[in-house]
C-alpha positions in Angstrom: 0.1 0.0 0.0 1.3 3.3 -1.0 0.2 7.0 0.1 -0.6 9.5 -2.7 -2.0 13.0 -2.9 -5.3 12.5 -5.1 -8.2 14.3 -6.4 -11.5 13.0 -6.0 -10.8 12.0 -9.5 -7.8 10.7 -9.8 -8.5 8.8 -6.6 -11.8 7.1 -8.2 -9.4 6.1 -11.4 -6.3 4.8 -9.1 -9.9 2.5 -7.4 -10.8 1.0 -10.8 -7.3 0.7 -12.0 -7.8 -2.2 -9.2 -10.3 -3.4 -9.9 -9.1 -5.0 -13.5 -12.5 -3.6 -16.0 -12.3 -4.9 -19.3 -13.9 -2.4 -21.2 -13.4 1.2 -20.3 -16.2 3.0 -22.8 -15.6 7.3 -22.1 -16.6 10.8 -23.2 -15.5 13.2 -21.5 -17.0 16.4 -19.0 -16.8 18.3 -16.6 -15.6 17.5 -13.6 -15.4 14.2 -14.6 -13.1 14.6 -17.8 -10.4 13.7 -15.5 -11.4 10.1 -14.4 -11.4 8.7 -18.3 -8.5 10.5 -18.7 -6.1 9.4 -15.9 -7.8 5.7 -17.5 -6.8 6.5 -21.0 -3.3 6.9 -19.6 -3.3 3.6 -17.3 -3.9 1.8 -20.5 -1.6 3.2 -23.4 1.4 2.7 -20.1 0.2 -0.4 -19.9 -0.3 -0.2 -16.5 -4.4 -1.2 -17.1 -5.1 -3.9 -19.2 -8.4 -2.6 -20.7 -10.0 -2.1 -24.0 -10.6 1.5 -24.0 -13.9 3.4 -26.0 -13.5 6.7 -26.8 -17.5 7.4 -28.2 -19.0 10.1 -29.4 -21.5 10.8 -26.4 -22.1 9.7 -23.0 -25.5 8.1 -24.4 -22.9 5.9 -26.9 -21.1 5.7 -23.7 -23.4 3.6 -22.0 -24.8 2.0 -25.1 -21.3 0.7 -25.7 -20.7 -0.7 -21.6 -24.5 -2.5 -22.1 -23.1 -4.2 -25.0 -20.2 -5.0 -23.4 -21.5 -6.1 -20.3 -23.8 -8.7 -22.0 -20.5 -10.4 -23.3 -19.9 -11.5 -19.3 -16.5 -8.5 -18.8 -16.0 -6.3 -16.1 -16.9 -2.6 -17.4 -16.5 0.7 -16.3 -17.5 4.4 -17.6 -18.3 7.8 -16.5 -20.4 11.0 -16.5 -22.1 14.1 -15.4 -24.6 16.7 -15.1 -26.5 16.6 -18.6 -24.3 13.9 -19.8 -25.9 11.2 -17.2 -29.4 13.1 -18.4 -28.4 11.6 -22.5 -28.0 8.4 -20.4 -30.7 8.2 -18.5 -32.7 6.1 -21.1 -30.1 3.3 -21.7 -30.1 3.4 -17.3 -32.9 1.2 -17.5 -31.8 -1.2 -19.9 -28.7 -1.8 -18.1 -30.9 -1.9 -14.4 -33.5 -4.3 -16.4 -30.8 -6.9 -18.0 -28.9 -7.6 -14.5 -26.1 -5.7 -16.1 -23.6 -5.0 -13.2 -21.9 -2.0 -14.8 -20.4 0.7 -12.5 -19.9 4.4 -13.6 -18.8 7.4 -11.9 -20.8 10.0 -11.5 -19.7 13.8 -10.9 -22.6 15.0 -9.4 -23.4 18.9 -11.1 -26.4 21.3 -11.8 -28.6 20.8 -14.6 -29.2 23.2 -17.3 -30.9 25.9 -17.2 -29.8 28.1 -16.4 -25.4 26.4 -17.7 -23.7 25.8 -14.9 -20.9 23.8 -14.4 -21.1 23.7 -10.3 -21.6 20.6 -8.3 -24.9 20.3 -6.9 -26.9 16.9 -6.9 -30.2 17.3 -9.1 -28.6 14.8 -11.9 -28.8 11.8 -9.9 -31.2 12.5 -7.3 -33.5 13.2 -10.4 -32.7 9.7 -11.7 -33.2 7.1 -8.2 -36.1 5.2 -9.8 -34.1 4.4 -12.9 -32.6 1.0 -11.1 -29.5 1.9 -9.8 -27.6 1.6 -6.3 -26.2 4.5 -6.3 -23.9 5.5 -3.0 -22.4 8.5 -2.2 -18.8 9.9 -1.0 -17.5 11.9 1.6 -13.8 12.5 0.6 -11.0 10.9 -1.9 -10.1 7.6 -0.3 -14.4 6.7 0.1 -14.0 7.7 -3.4 -11.4 5.0 -4.0 -12.6 2.9 -2.0 -16.0 2.6 -3.5 -14.5 1.7 -7.0 -13.8 -1.6 -5.7 -16.7 -1.9 -3.6 -19.2 -1.4 -6.3 -17.9 -4.1 -8.2 -17.8 -6.3 -5.4 -21.5 -5.4 -4.7 -22.9 -5.2 -8.4 -21.3 -8.2 -9.1 -22.8 -10.4 -6.3 -25.3 -12.9 -7.4 -27.7 -12.1 -5.7 -27.5 -8.1 -7.2 -26.6 -8.3 -10.2 -27.8 -3.9 -10.4 -25.6 -1.5 -12.0 -24.2 0.4 -9.8 -23.9 4.9 -9.9 -21.4 6.3 -7.6 -21.2 10.0 -6.7 -18.9 12.3 -6.1 -19.1 16.0 -5.2 -18.4 17.9 -8.8 -15.2 20.1 -8.1 -15.7 19.8 -3.4 -14.7 16.4 -3.7 -13.7 15.8 -7.8 -10.9 18.3 -7.9 -9.4 18.9 -4.2 -6.6 17.0 -3.6 -5.6 14.8 -0.4 -4.0 12.1 1.0 -4.6 8.8 -0.4 -4.5 4.8 0.6 -3.5 3.1 -2.6 -3.5 -0.4 -2.2 -1.5 -2.9 -3.7 -2.8 -4.8 -6.9 -2.5 -8.0 -4.9 -5.2 -6.7 -1.7 -7.2 -5.7 -4.6 -7.4 -8.9 -6.1 -8.3 -10.7 -3.0 -11.0 -8.6 -2.3 -12.2 -8.4 -5.5 -12.1 -11.7 -8.2 -11.8 -11.6 -12.0 -15.8 -11.8 -13.2 -17.9 -14.6 -13.7 -21.4 -14.1 -15.1 -24.0 -16.5 -16.8 -25.5 -13.6 -17.9 -24.1 -12.9 -20.8 -24.3 -14.6 -24.9 -23.1 -17.8 -25.1 -22.7 -19.5 -27.9 -22.4 -22.8 -26.2 -25.5 -22.3 -24.2 -28.1 -19.8 -25.8 -29.8 -17.7 -24.0 -31.6 -14.6 -24.9 -31.7 -11.1 -23.7 -33.5 -7.6 -24.3 -36.6 -9.8 -24.8 -39.9 -8.6 -24.5 -42.4 -9.4 -21.9 -46.4 -8.2 -22.0 -48.8 -7.2 -19.6 -48.7 -10.7 -18.2 -45.4 -11.1 -17.4 -43.9 -8.3 -17.0 -44.5 -7.3 -13.4 -42.8 -10.3 -12.5 -39.1 -8.6 -14.0 -39.5 -6.0 -12.0 -40.3 -7.2 -9.0 -37.1 -9.2 -9.7 -35.6 -5.8 -10.3 -36.6 -5.0 -6.5 -35.6 -7.9 -4.6 -32.4 -7.5 -6.4 -31.7 -4.0 -5.5 -32.8 -4.9 -1.3 -30.2 -7.8 -1.4 -27.5 -5.4 -1.0 -28.6 -4.8 3.0 -27.4 -8.3 2.9 -24.9 -8.3 0.0 -22.9 -4.7 1.5 -22.3 -6.2 5.4 -20.7 -9.6 4.2 -18.9 -7.3 1.3 -17.3 -4.5 4.0 -16.3 -7.0 6.1 -14.0 -8.7 4.0 -12.8 -5.5 2.8 -12.0 -4.7 6.5 -10.1 -7.6 6.5 -8.1 -6.9 3.5 -7.0 -3.2 3.4 -7.8 -2.5 6.9 -10.7 0.2 7.0 -14.4 0.2 7.6 -17.2 1.9 7.1 -20.6 1.7 8.8 -22.9 0.2 5.7 -25.4 2.1 4.3 -25.7 5.4 6.5 -22.4 7.1 8.6 -24.4 8.8 11.6 -21.8 11.1 13.8 -23.1 11.9 17.3 -26.1 10.6 16.9 -26.1 8.1 20.1 -28.1 11.0 22.4 -29.0 13.6 19.2 -31.9 15.9 20.2 -31.8 17.5 16.6 -29.8 16.1 14.1 -29.1 17.2 10.1 -29.5 14.4 7.3 -27.1 14.8 4.8 -24.8 13.3 2.3 -22.1 14.3 0.3 -18.8 16.3 1.1 -21.2 18.7 3.2 -21.2 15.8 6.0 -18.0 17.3 6.8 -18.7 20.8 7.5 -21.5 19.3 9.6 -19.2 17.2 11.6 -17.4 20.3 12.6 -20.5 22.5 13.7 -22.0 19.6 15.6 -18.7 19.4 17.4 -18.9 23.1 18.1 -22.4 23.0 19.8 -21.5 19.6 21.7 -18.9 21.2 24.0 -21.7 24.1 24.5 -23.7 21.4 25.5 -26.4 21.2 22.7 -27.3 17.3 22.2 -27.1 17.8 18.1 -25.9 15.4 15.4 -25.1 14.5 11.5 -26.6 11.6 9.9 -25.0 10.9 6.4 -26.9 8.6 3.9 -24.4 6.3 1.9 -26.4 4.8 -0.2 -30.0 6.4 -1.2 -31.2 3.3 -3.6 -31.8 1.0 -1.4 -32.9 3.7 0.3 -31.9 2.9 4.0 -35.2 3.2 5.3 -34.2 0.7 8.9 -30.4 2.0 9.6 -32.4 5.5 9.2 -35.2 5.4 11.6 -32.6 3.7 14.3 -30.6 6.2 14.3 -32.9 8.7 15.2 -33.8 7.0 18.0 -33.6 9.5 20.8 -34.1 12.7 17.8 -36.5 15.5 19.0 -36.4 17.1 15.0 -34.2 16.8 12.2 -34.1 18.3 9.0 -32.4 17.5 5.9 -30.0 19.3 4.0 -30.0 18.3 0.5 -28.6 20.0 -3.1 -31.2 19.4 -4.9 -35.2 20.3 -5.2 -37.4 18.4 -7.0 -39.7 21.5 -8.2 -43.2 22.3 -7.3 -42.9 19.4 -4.5 -39.8 19.7 -1.6 -35.9 17.6 -2.3 -35.7 14.7 -3.2 -34.3 13.0 -0.2 -36.9 14.5 2.0 -39.5 12.9 0.4 -37.7 9.5 0.8 -36.7 10.4 4.4 -40.0 11.6 5.5 -41.9 8.8 3.8 -39.5 6.7 6.1 -40.3 8.4 9.0 -44.1 8.4 8.8 -44.0 4.4 7.9 -41.8 4.0 11.2 -44.4 6.2 13.0 -41.3 8.3 14.7 -42.8 11.5 16.8 -40.5 14.0 15.6 -40.4 17.2 13.5 -38.9 17.6 9.9 -37.5 20.0 8.1 -36.0 20.7 5.1 -33.3 22.5 4.2 -32.1 23.3 -0.1 -29.0 24.6 -0.5 -25.5 24.4 -2.9 -27.3 24.8 -6.0 -25.1 25.6 -8.9 -22.4 25.2 -6.8 -23.6 27.7 -3.5 -21.6 27.9 -0.8 -22.9 26.6 2.5 -20.8 27.5 5.2 -20.9 27.3 9.1 -23.4 29.9 9.7 -25.9 28.1 7.1 -25.2 24.4 9.3 -26.0 27.1 12.9 -28.4 28.7 11.2 -30.5 24.8 10.4 -29.8 24.1 14.1 -31.2 26.9 15.4 -34.5 26.1 13.5 -34.5 22.5 15.0 -34.6 23.5 18.5 -37.2 26.7 18.2 -39.1 25.3 15.5 -41.0 26.4 12.8 -43.9 26.2 10.8 -42.5 26.3 7.9 -41.2 23.2 6.3 -38.8 23.8 3.4 -36.4 26.2 3.7 -34.1 27.5 0.8 -30.5 28.3 2.3 -29.5 32.2 1.4 -32.5 33.3 -0.5 -34.4 34.3 3.0 -36.7 32.1 3.9 
């Protein structure tokens, strides 16, 4: 294992290299481009033995990955923002077909107005397309999720594509020290990909067939079941990861000082680090506050979320997303979970960071103040006077 100074993009590229994909289909888009640039260099210098396809669009990138996956090989692609939306048609083909493609998405605002900076509206708008979705908090987790994504997606119980999300610029272009595993350790954790879900001349199968009203729902139910298997596979994979690499992850959610917290901010991605800092400061002043980071949005971690909020009096969902005409997408999911568990607590939604707008410590303190005093309004937009 070596310690290197890497951006989030570069760290993720290292993780992909260690995963030994057979086919990489690439199309550049800011702020994802560095990932596929680094992978092209690895293929060129021989440190990664893979077929590298520089295609003509994001739609083609995912289409090529699907085609490669049908032949039974490990595949990778990456995108961001409008590129992810351009892939939307292919997302359901990949998930419905049970093709365990891994894709890195650099979270970035969607047009219009045109904006290259980071919010999470791109990926959160596509939660219903059948992909596992995880959100990294730092460069180390980004690298580790590259390996973890293949380990989970390719499990025969899951066989579901996996989207790893990195906050645009805040993570993709921020440099940190990262522990890069040896190839030997990576191979111990992630064995070569083998599957029967592929074209085979010796054992012919039908892939991409039609299903009418009498059978279509069966396939959709099985797709849902495969996704739900992540809850069983993930703990096993994380335990094996800890044994091989010495780093332990907490599962689908990451609670921070939530054990006795009365007021909790629920969030995802890099802003959780800022929330941790404010939590520590308020704890020193005697306020029982905490942070609950959602590491996975699909499958949605209902049980773990409810368990972490057992002592809470009020929660705020802070997200870089808005479902226009309603609330934030994450808040809608959290509210459903809380109502289903009959938890007696107040829930508020704070929208911030759209188009890369800064979220600062004063904003986090304002959220906690709102939780403590209560409010008649559920939905708040940071920096908009509401």
